[in-house]
Coordinates of C-alpha atoms in Angstrom, one line a residue:
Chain A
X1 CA 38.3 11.7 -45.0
X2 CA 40.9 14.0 -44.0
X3 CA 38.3 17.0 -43.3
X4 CA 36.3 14.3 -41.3
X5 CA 39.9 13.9 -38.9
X6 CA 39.9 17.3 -39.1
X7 CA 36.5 18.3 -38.2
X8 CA 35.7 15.4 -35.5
X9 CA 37.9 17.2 -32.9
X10 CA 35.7 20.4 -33.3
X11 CA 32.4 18.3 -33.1
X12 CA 33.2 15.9 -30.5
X13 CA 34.1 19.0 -28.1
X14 CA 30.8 20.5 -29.1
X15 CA 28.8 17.8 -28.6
X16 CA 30.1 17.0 -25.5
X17 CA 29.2 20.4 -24.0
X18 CA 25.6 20.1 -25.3
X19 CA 25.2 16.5 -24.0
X20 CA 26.7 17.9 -20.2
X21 CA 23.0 20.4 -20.5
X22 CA 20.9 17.5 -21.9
X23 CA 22.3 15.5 -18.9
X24 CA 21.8 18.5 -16.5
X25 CA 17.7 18.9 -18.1
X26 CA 17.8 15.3 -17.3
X27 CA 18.9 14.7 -13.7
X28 CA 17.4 18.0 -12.4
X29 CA 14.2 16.7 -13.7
X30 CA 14.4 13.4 -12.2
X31 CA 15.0 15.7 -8.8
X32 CA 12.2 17.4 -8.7
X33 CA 9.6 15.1 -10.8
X34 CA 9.9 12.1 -8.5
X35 CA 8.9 13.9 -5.1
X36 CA 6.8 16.2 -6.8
X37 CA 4.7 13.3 -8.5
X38 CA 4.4 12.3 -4.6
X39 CA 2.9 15.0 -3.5
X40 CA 0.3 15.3 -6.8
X41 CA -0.5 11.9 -6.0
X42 CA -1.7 12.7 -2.6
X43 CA -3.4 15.3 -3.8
X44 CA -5.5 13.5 -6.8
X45 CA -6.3 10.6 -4.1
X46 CA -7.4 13.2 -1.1
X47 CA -10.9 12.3 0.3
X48 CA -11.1 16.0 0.1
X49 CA -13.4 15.9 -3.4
X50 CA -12.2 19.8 -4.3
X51 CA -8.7 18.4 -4.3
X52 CA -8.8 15.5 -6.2
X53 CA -10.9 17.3 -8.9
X54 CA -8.6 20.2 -9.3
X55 CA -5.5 17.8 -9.4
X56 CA -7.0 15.1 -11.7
X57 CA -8.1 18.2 -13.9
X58 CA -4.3 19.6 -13.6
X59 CA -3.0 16.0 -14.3
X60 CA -5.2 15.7 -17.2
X61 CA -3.9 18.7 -18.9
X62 CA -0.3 18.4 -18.7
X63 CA -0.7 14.6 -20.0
X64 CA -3.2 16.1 -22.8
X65 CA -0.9 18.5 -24.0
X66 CA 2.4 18.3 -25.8
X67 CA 5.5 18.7 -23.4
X68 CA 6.6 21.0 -26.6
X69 CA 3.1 23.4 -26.2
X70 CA 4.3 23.3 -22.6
X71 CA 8.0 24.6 -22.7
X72 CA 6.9 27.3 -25.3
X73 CA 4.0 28.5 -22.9
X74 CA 5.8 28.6 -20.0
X75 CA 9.1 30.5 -21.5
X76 CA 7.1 32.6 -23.6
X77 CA 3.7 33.4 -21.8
X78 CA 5.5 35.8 -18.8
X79 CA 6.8 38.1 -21.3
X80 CA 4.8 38.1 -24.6
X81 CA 1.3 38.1 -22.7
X82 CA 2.0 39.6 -19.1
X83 CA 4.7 41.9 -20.2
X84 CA 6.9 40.9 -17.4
X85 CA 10.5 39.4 -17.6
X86 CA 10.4 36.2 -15.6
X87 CA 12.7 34.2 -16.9
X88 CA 17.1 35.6 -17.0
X89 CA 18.3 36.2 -20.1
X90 CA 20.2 33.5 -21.9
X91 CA 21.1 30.1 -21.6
X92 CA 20.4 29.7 -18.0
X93 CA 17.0 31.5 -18.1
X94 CA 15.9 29.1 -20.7
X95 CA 17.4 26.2 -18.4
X96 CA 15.2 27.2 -15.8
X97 CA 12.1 27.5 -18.0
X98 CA 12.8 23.8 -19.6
X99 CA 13.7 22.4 -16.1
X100 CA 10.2 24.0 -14.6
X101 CA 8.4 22.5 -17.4
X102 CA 9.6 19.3 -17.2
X103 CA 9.4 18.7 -13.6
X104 CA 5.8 19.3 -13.8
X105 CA 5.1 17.4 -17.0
X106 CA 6.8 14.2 -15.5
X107 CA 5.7 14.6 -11.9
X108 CA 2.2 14.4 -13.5
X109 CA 3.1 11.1 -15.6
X110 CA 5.0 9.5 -12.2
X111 CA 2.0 10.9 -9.9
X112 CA -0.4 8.3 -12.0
X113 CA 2.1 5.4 -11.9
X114 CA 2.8 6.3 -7.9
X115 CA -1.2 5.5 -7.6
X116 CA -1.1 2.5 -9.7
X117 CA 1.1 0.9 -7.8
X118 CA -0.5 1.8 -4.4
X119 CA -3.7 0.6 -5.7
X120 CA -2.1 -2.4 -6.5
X121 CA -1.0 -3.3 -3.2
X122 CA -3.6 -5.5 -1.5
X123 CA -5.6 -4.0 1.0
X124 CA -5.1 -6.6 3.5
X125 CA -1.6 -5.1 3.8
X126 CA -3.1 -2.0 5.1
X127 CA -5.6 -4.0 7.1
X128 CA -3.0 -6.0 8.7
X129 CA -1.2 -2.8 10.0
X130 CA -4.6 -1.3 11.0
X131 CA -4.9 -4.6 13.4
X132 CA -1.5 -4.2 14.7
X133 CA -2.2 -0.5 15.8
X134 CA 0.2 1.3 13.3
X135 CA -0.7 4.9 11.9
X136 CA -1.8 5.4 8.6
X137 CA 1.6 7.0 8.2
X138 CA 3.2 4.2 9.9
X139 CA 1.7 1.2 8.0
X140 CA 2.2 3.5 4.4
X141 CA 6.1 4.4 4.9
X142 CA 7.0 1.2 7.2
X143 CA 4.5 -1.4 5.0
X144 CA 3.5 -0.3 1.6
X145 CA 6.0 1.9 0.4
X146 CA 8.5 -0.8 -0.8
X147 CA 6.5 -2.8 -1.7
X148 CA 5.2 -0.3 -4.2
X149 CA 8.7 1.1 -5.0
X150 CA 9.5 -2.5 -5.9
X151 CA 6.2 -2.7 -8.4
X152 CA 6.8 0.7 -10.2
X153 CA 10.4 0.0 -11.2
X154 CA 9.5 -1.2 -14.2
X155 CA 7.4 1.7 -15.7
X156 CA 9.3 4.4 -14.3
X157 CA 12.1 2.9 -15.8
X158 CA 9.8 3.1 -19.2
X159 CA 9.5 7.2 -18.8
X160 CA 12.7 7.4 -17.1
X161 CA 14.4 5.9 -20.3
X162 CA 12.0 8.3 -22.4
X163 CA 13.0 11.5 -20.3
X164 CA 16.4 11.0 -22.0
X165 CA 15.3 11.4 -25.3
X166 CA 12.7 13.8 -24.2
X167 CA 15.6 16.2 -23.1
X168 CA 15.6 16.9 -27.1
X169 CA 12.7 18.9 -27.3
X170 CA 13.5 21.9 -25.0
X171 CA 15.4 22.7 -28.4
X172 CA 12.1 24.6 -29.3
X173 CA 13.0 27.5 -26.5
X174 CA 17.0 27.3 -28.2
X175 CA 18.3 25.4 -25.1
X176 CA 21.8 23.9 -25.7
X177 CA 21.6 20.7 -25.6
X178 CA 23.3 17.8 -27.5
X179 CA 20.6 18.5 -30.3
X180 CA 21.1 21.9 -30.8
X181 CA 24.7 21.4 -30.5
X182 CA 24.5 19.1 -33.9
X183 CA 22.0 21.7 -35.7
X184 CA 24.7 24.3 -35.6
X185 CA 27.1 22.1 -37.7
X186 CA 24.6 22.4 -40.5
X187 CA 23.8 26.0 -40.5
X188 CA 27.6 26.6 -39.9
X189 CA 29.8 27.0 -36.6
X190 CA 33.3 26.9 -36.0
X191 CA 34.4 26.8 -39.7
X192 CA 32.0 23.9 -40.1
X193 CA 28.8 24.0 -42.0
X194 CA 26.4 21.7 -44.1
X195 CA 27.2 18.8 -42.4
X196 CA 24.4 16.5 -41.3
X197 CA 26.8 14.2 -39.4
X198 CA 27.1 15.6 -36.5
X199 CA 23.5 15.6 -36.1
X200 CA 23.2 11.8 -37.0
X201 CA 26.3 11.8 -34.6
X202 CA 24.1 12.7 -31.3
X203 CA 22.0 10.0 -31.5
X204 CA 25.2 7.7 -30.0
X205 CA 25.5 9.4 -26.6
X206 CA 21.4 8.7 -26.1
X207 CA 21.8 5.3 -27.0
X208 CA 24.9 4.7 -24.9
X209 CA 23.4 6.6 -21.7
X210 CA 20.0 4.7 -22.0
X211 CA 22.3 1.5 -22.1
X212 CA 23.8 2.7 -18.9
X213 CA 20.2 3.7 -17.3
X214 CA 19.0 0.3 -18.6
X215 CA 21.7 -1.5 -16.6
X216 CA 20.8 0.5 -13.9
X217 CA 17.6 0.1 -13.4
X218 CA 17.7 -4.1 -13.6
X219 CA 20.4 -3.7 -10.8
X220 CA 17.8 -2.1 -8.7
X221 CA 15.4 -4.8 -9.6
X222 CA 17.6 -7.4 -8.9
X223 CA 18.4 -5.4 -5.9
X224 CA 14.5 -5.6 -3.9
X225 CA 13.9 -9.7 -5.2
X226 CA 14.9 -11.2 -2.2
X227 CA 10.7 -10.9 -1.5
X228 CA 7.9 -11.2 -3.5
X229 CA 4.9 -8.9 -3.2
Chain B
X1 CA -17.9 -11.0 34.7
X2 CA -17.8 -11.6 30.9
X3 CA -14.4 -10.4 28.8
X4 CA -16.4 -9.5 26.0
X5 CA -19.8 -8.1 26.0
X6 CA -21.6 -7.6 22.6
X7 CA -24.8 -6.0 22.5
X8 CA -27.1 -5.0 19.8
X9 CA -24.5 -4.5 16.6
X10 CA -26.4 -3.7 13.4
X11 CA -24.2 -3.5 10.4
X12 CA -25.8 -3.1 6.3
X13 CA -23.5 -2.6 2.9
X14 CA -25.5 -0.4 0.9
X15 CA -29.1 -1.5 1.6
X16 CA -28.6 -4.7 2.7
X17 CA -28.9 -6.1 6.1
X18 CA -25.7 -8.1 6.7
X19 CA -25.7 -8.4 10.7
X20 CA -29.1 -7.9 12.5
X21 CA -29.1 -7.1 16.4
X22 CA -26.2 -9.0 16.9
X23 CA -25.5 -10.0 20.6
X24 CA -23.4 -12.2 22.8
X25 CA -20.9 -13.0 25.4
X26 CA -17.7 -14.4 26.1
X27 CA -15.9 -15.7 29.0
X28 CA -12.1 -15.2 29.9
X29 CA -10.6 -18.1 28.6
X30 CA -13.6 -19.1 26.5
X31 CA -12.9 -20.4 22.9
X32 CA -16.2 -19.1 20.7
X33 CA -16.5 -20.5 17.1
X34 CA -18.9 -19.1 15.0
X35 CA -19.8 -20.8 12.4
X36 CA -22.7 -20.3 9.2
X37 CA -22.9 -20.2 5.5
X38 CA -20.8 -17.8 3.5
X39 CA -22.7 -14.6 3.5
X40 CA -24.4 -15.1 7.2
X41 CA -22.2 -12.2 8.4
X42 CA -19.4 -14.3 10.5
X43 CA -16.8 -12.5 8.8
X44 CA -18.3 -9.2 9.2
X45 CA -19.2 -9.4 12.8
X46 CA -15.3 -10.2 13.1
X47 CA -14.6 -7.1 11.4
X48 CA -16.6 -5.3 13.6
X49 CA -15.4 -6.2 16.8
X50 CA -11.4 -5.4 15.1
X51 CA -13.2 -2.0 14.0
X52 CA -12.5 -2.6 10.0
X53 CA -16.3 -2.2 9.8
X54 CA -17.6 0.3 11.5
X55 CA -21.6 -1.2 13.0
X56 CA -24.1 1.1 12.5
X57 CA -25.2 0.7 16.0
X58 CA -24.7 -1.4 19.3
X59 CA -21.9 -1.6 21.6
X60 CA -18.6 -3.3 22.1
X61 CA -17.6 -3.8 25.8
X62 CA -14.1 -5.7 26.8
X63 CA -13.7 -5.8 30.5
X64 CA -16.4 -3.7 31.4
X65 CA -14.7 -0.8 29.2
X66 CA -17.6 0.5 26.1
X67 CA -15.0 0.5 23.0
X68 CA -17.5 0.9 20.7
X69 CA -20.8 2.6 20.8
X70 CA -22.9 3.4 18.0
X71 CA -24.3 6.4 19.4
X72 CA -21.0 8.2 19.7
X73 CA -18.4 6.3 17.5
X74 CA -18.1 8.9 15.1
X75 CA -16.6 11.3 17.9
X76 CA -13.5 9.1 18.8
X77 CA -10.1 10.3 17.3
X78 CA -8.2 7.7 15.6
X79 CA -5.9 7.5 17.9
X80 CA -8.7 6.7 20.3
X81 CA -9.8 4.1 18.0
X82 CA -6.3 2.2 17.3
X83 CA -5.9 2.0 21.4
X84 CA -9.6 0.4 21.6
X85 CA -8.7 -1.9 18.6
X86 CA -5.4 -3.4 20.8
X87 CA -7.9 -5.3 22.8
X88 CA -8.6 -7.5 19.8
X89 CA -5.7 -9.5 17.6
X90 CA -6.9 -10.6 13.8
X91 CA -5.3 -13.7 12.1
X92 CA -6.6 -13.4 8.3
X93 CA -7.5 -15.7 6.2
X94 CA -4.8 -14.7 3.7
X95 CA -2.1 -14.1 6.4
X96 CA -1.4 -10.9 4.9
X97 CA 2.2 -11.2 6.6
X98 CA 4.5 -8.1 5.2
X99 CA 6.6 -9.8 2.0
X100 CA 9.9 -7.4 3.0
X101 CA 10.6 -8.5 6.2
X102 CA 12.0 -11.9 7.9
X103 CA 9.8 -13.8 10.4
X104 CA 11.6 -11.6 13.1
X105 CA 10.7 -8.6 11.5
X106 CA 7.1 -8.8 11.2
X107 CA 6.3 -10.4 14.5
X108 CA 8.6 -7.4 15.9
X109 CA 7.6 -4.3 14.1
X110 CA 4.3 -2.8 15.7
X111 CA 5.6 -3.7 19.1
X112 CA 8.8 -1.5 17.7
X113 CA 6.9 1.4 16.6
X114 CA 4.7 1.4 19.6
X115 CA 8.0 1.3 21.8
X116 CA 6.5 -1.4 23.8
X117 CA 9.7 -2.3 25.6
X118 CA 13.2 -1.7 24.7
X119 CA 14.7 -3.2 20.8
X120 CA 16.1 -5.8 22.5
X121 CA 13.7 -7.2 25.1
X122 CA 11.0 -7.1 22.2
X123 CA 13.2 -9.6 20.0
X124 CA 13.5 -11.9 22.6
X125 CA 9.8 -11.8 23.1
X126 CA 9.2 -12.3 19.7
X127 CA 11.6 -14.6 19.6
X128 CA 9.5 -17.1 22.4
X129 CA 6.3 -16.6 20.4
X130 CA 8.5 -17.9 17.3
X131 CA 9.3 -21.0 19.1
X132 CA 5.9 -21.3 20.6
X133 CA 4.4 -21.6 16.8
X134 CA 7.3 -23.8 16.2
X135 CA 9.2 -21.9 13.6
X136 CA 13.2 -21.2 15.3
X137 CA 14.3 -22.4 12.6
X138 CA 13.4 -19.4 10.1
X139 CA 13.6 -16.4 12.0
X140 CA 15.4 -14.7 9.3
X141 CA 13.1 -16.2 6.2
X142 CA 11.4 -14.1 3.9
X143 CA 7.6 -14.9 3.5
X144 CA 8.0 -15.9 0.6
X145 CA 10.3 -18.7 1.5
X146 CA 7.7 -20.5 3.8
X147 CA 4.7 -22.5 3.1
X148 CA 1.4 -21.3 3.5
X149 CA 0.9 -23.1 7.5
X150 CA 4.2 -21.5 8.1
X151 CA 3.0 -17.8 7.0
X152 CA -0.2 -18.2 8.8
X153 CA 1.9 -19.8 12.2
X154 CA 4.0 -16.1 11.9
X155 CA 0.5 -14.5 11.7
X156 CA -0.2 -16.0 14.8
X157 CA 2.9 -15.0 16.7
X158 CA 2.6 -11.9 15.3
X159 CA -0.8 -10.8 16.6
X160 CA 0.2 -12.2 20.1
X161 CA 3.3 -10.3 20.3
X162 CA 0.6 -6.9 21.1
X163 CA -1.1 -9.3 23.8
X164 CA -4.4 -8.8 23.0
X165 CA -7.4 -9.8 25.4
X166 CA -9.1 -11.9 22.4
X167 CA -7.9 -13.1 19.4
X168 CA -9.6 -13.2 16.3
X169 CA -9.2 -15.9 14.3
X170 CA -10.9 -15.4 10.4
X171 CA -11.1 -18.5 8.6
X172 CA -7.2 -19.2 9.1
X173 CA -7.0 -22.6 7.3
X174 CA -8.8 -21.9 4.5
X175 CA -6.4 -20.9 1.9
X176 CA -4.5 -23.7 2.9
X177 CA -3.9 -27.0 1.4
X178 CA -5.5 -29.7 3.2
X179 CA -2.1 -31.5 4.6
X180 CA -1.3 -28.0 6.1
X181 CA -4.5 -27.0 8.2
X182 CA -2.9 -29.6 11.2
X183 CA 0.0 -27.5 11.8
X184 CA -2.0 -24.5 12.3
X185 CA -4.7 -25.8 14.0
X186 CA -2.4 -27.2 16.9
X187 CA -0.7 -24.1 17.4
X188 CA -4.5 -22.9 18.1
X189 CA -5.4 -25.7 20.3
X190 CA -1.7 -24.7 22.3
X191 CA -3.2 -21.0 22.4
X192 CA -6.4 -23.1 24.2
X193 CA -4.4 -24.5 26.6
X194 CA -2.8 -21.4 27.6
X195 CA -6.1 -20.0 28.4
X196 CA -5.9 -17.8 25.8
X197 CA -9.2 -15.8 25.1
X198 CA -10.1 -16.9 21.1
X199 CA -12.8 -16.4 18.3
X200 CA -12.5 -18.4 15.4
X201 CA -14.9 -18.1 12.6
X202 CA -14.4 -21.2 10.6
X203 CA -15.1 -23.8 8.3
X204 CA -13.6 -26.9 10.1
X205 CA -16.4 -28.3 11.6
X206 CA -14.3 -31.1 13.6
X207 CA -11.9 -29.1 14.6
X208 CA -14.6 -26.0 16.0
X209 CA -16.7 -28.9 17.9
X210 CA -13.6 -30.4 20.1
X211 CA -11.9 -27.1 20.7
X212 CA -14.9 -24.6 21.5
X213 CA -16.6 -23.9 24.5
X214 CA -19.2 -22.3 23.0
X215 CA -20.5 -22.0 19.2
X216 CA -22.7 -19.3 17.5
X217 CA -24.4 -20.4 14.0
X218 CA -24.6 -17.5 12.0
X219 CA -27.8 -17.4 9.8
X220 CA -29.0 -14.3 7.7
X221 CA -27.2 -11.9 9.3
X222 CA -28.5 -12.9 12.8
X223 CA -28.0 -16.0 15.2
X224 CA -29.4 -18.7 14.8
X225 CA -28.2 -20.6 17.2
X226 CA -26.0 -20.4 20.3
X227 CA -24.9 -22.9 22.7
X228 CA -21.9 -25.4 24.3
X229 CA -20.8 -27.6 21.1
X230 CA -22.6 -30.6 22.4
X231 CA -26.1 -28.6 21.8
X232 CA -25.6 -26.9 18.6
X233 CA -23.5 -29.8 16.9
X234 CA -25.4 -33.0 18.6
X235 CA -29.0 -31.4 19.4
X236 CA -29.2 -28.2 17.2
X237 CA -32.9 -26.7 17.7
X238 CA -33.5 -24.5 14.6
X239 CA -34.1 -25.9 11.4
X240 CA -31.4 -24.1 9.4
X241 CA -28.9 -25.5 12.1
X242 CA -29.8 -28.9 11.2
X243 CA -29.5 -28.1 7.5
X244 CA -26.4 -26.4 7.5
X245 CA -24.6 -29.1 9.7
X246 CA -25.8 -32.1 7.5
X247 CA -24.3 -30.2 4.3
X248 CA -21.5 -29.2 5.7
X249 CA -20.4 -32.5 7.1
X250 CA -21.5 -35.0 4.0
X251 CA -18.1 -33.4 3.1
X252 CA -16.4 -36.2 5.4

C-alpha cells in the first residue's frame, strides 16, 4: 500500500501527459475529418462518373483496411520504401503521421454518414427551393444542411465516441499517448517497473472523457428539437 | 391574349409515354383544373410547366415570352432556367414547408436571398399574405407545431410572396384529413377572387366544378376532354369522361 502512495504521484503525472497527446490525436482529428469528410462526399456523389469511382474506390479502401495497416504505412512507407525522410524525427513527426492518418481514415467513415443523411432528406425539400428560385447552393446550405446536421448527430456521435478509444492505436508508430504512457510502467520508468496498474489505470480518463462527449453530444440534440424533420 | 400558352409538350419515363402532344390555353384570371385518374399525367404536366420535368418537346409561353422550348432547352443556363421558372408558383401536395424555420421564415426566405426589396419591407409583405391565409396568429410557429391545413395555408403564402403569374396548385388537399380540406380550399377560392391566375390539379370534384373556369380531363397521357365545367362535368362527350366522373363521384 505504501509503494502504491508512493508510486501514484509518479503515474498520475505520467498519465496525465500521455492523455494531453491522446486528447491532442483526438481534437486535431475531429478538425480536419469533419470538413474533409465534406469534401469526399461531394466528390463520391459528383455526376462526374470518373470522380465518384475514384472516391468510392478511395473510400472503400480506407474503410477495408485496418486504421493500424494505415498508420504503419503511412509513417513507415516514405522512408523504408522511397528512401526519403518525410516525416521529423521524434514525437512530433510521429504526431503528424498519426494525425494524417486519422483525418483521412475518419473523413472517409463521416463522408458516408454525410450522404446518408442527405439522401435522407426528402427530395421535395430540394424541390420546394427549386420552385422558389433558390440556387442549388442556396437551397443545400440555407434548406438542407440542418436539417441533415440535425439527422447525423446521432452516428457521428457513434464514431466520434469511438475516435476516443481509437486514439490508442497510433501506439503501433510509439506515439505518446495515455497508452503508451501505462506500458512504460511495466517495462520500467521512473524507478517503476512490472506494474500492470497503471495500464488498467488509463482506461478511467477514456471512460470519464466519453462521459463528458456523451453529455455533449445530447446537449446538441436537445439543442436543434425545437423542429422536426 | 392568353397568359399561358401550351403547345405540343411530350414528356416519357423510360419508354413510356406519360404526356402525349399536350396542348392548351389559359386566360389571365382563369382558374383551370385538371383533373383524370392517377397516372393520366396531371401531375406531370404540372411539373413540366414548374420545369421539375424537363418535356421532351413542345413549348411553354407566359405572356407571349417562349420559357421553354424543346428544341433549345438544353442550351439555357440555370440561371436562365430559375428566372423562367418565377413565372409559375407550386403548392405541393405534401407542403414540403422547411421544418427549421417559423411561418415568417419560410414565407420570407427566397424573397430574402433574391433581395427582392429591403429585410424589412419583405416581412411586412410576408406578413399581409400571413393574414390573407389567416394564420397572424403563428407567425413565429415551427411547422411542426401546426396542423396539416395550416402547413399547406403557409405553402400558399409562401409561393405568393415571389408573385408569380400562375399558381400551381398539385393536389393540395390530399394528404389532408377530411375536416381540414375547407380551410384550404377557401383560402383558394379568396386567391379566385383576387383574380389570381391558378391551376389546380385535383381530386375534389365539387370543389374543381364551382371554382373553375375551365377543366381539362386528363386521360392516358393526353386530353380527353377540355371545356367550361358545365360541359365536361354536366355534358362530358368522351366516354372515358363519363366513366371517370361516375366513379369518382359514387364517393359522395
Amino acid at each position: 500500500m505504501e509503494t502504491f502512495l508512493q508510486q501514484f504521484p509518479i503515474v498520475f503525472q505520467a498519465l496525465n501527459v500521455g492523455f494531453l497527446q491522446t486528447l491532442r490525436l483526438f481534437g486535431v482529428t475531429l478538425l480536419g475529418a469533419i470538413p474533409l469528410g465534406l469534401i469526399i462526399m461531394f466528390g463520391s456523389m459528383s455526376r462526374f462518373k470518373p470522380l465518384s469511382v475514384l472516391t468510392n474506390l478511395f473510400v472503400w479502401v480506407i474503410r477495408g483496411t485496418p486504421l493500424m495497416i494505415q498508420l504503419l504505412i503511412i509513417y513507415y512507407f516514405p522512408g523504408l520504401v522511397l528512401h526519403v525522410t518525410f516525416w521529423a524525427k521524434g514525437e512530433s513527426g510521429r504526431f503528424a503521421a498519426s494525425a494524417v492518418a486519422f483525418i483521412i481514415n475518419y473523413a472517409c467513415y463521416f463522408s458516408e454518414i454525410y450522404r446518408g443523411g442527405i439522401q435522407s432528406i426528402p427530395v421535395g425539400q430540394w424541390e420546394a427551393g427549386q420552385v422558389l428560385g433558390m440556387t442549388r447552393g442556396q437551397i443545400f446550405f440555407r434548406v438542407i444542411l440542418l436539417q441533415v446536421v440535425k439527422r447525423i448527430v446521432p452516428p457521428m456521435g457513434n464514431e466520434i465516441i469511438t475516435l476516443v478509444k481509437d486514439t490508442a492505436l497510433a501506439r503501433i508508430i510509439a506515439l505518446q499517448e495515455i497508452i503508451w504512457a501505462g506500458t512504460a510502467f511495466l517495462k520500467g520508468s521512473q524507478g517503476i517497473s512490472g506494474q500492470v496498474w497503471p495500464l488498467f489505470f488509463t482506461a478511467i480518463y477514456y471512460l470519464v472523457f466519453s462521459g463528458i462527449l456523451t453529455l455533449l453530444l445530447g446537449w446538441v440534440e436537445k439543442k436543434m428539437d425545437y423542429f422536426r424533420g | 391574349m392568353a397568359i399561358l400558352e401550351v403547345n405540343h409538350i411530350q414528356k416519357s419515363f423510360g419508354g413510356t409515354a406519360v404526356l402525349k402532344d399536350i396542348s392548351f390555353s389559359l386566360e389571365k384570371g382563369q382558374v383551370l383544373s385538371i383533373i383524370g385518374s392517377s397516372g393520366s399525367g396531371k401531375t406531370t404536366l404540372l411539373r413540366c410547366l414548374n420545369f421539375l420535368e424537363t418535356a421532351e418537346s413542345g413549348t411553354i409561353r407566359v405572356n407571349g415570352k417562349t420559357l421553354f422550348d424543346g428544341e433549345n432547352h438544353k442550351q439555357l443556363s440555370d440561371g436562365e432556367i430559375r428566372k423562367n421558372r418565377l413565372h409559375f408558383g407550386l403548392v405541393f401536395q405534401s407542403f414540403n414547408l422547411f421544418p427549421q424555420y417559423t411561418v415568417l421564415e419560410n414565407v420570407m426566405l427566397a424573397p430574402k436571398l433574391m433581395k427582392k426589396a429591403p429585410a424589412a419591407q419583405l416581412e411586412q409583405r410576408a406578413l399581409q399574405l400571413i393574414e390573407k391565409v389567416g394564420l397572424s396568429n403563428r407567425v413565429n410557429n415551427y411547422p411542426c407545431q401546426l396542423s396539416g391545413g395550416q402547413q399547406q395555408r403557409v405553402a400558399i403564402a409562401r409561393a405568393l410572396a415571389l408573385e408569380p403569374d400562375i399558381l400551381c396548385f398539385d393536389e393540395p388537399t390530399s394528404a389532408l384529413d377530411p375536416e381540414l380540406t375547407g380551410e384550404v380550399l377557401r383560402v383558394i377560392r379568396g386567391l379566385k377572387n383576387a383574380d389570381r391566375t391558378i391551376i389546380i390539379v385535383t381530386h375534389e370534384m365539387e370543389f374543381a366544378r364551382s371554382i373553375s373556369d375551365r377543366v381539362i380531363f386528363m386521360a392516358d397521357g393526353v386530353i380527353e376532354e377540355e371545356g367550361t365545367p358545365e360541359q365536361v362535368f354536366g355534358n362530358p362527350q368522351s366516354a372515358k369522361t363519363r366513366q371517370f366522373l361516375s366513379s369518382s363521384l359514387e364517393h359522395f
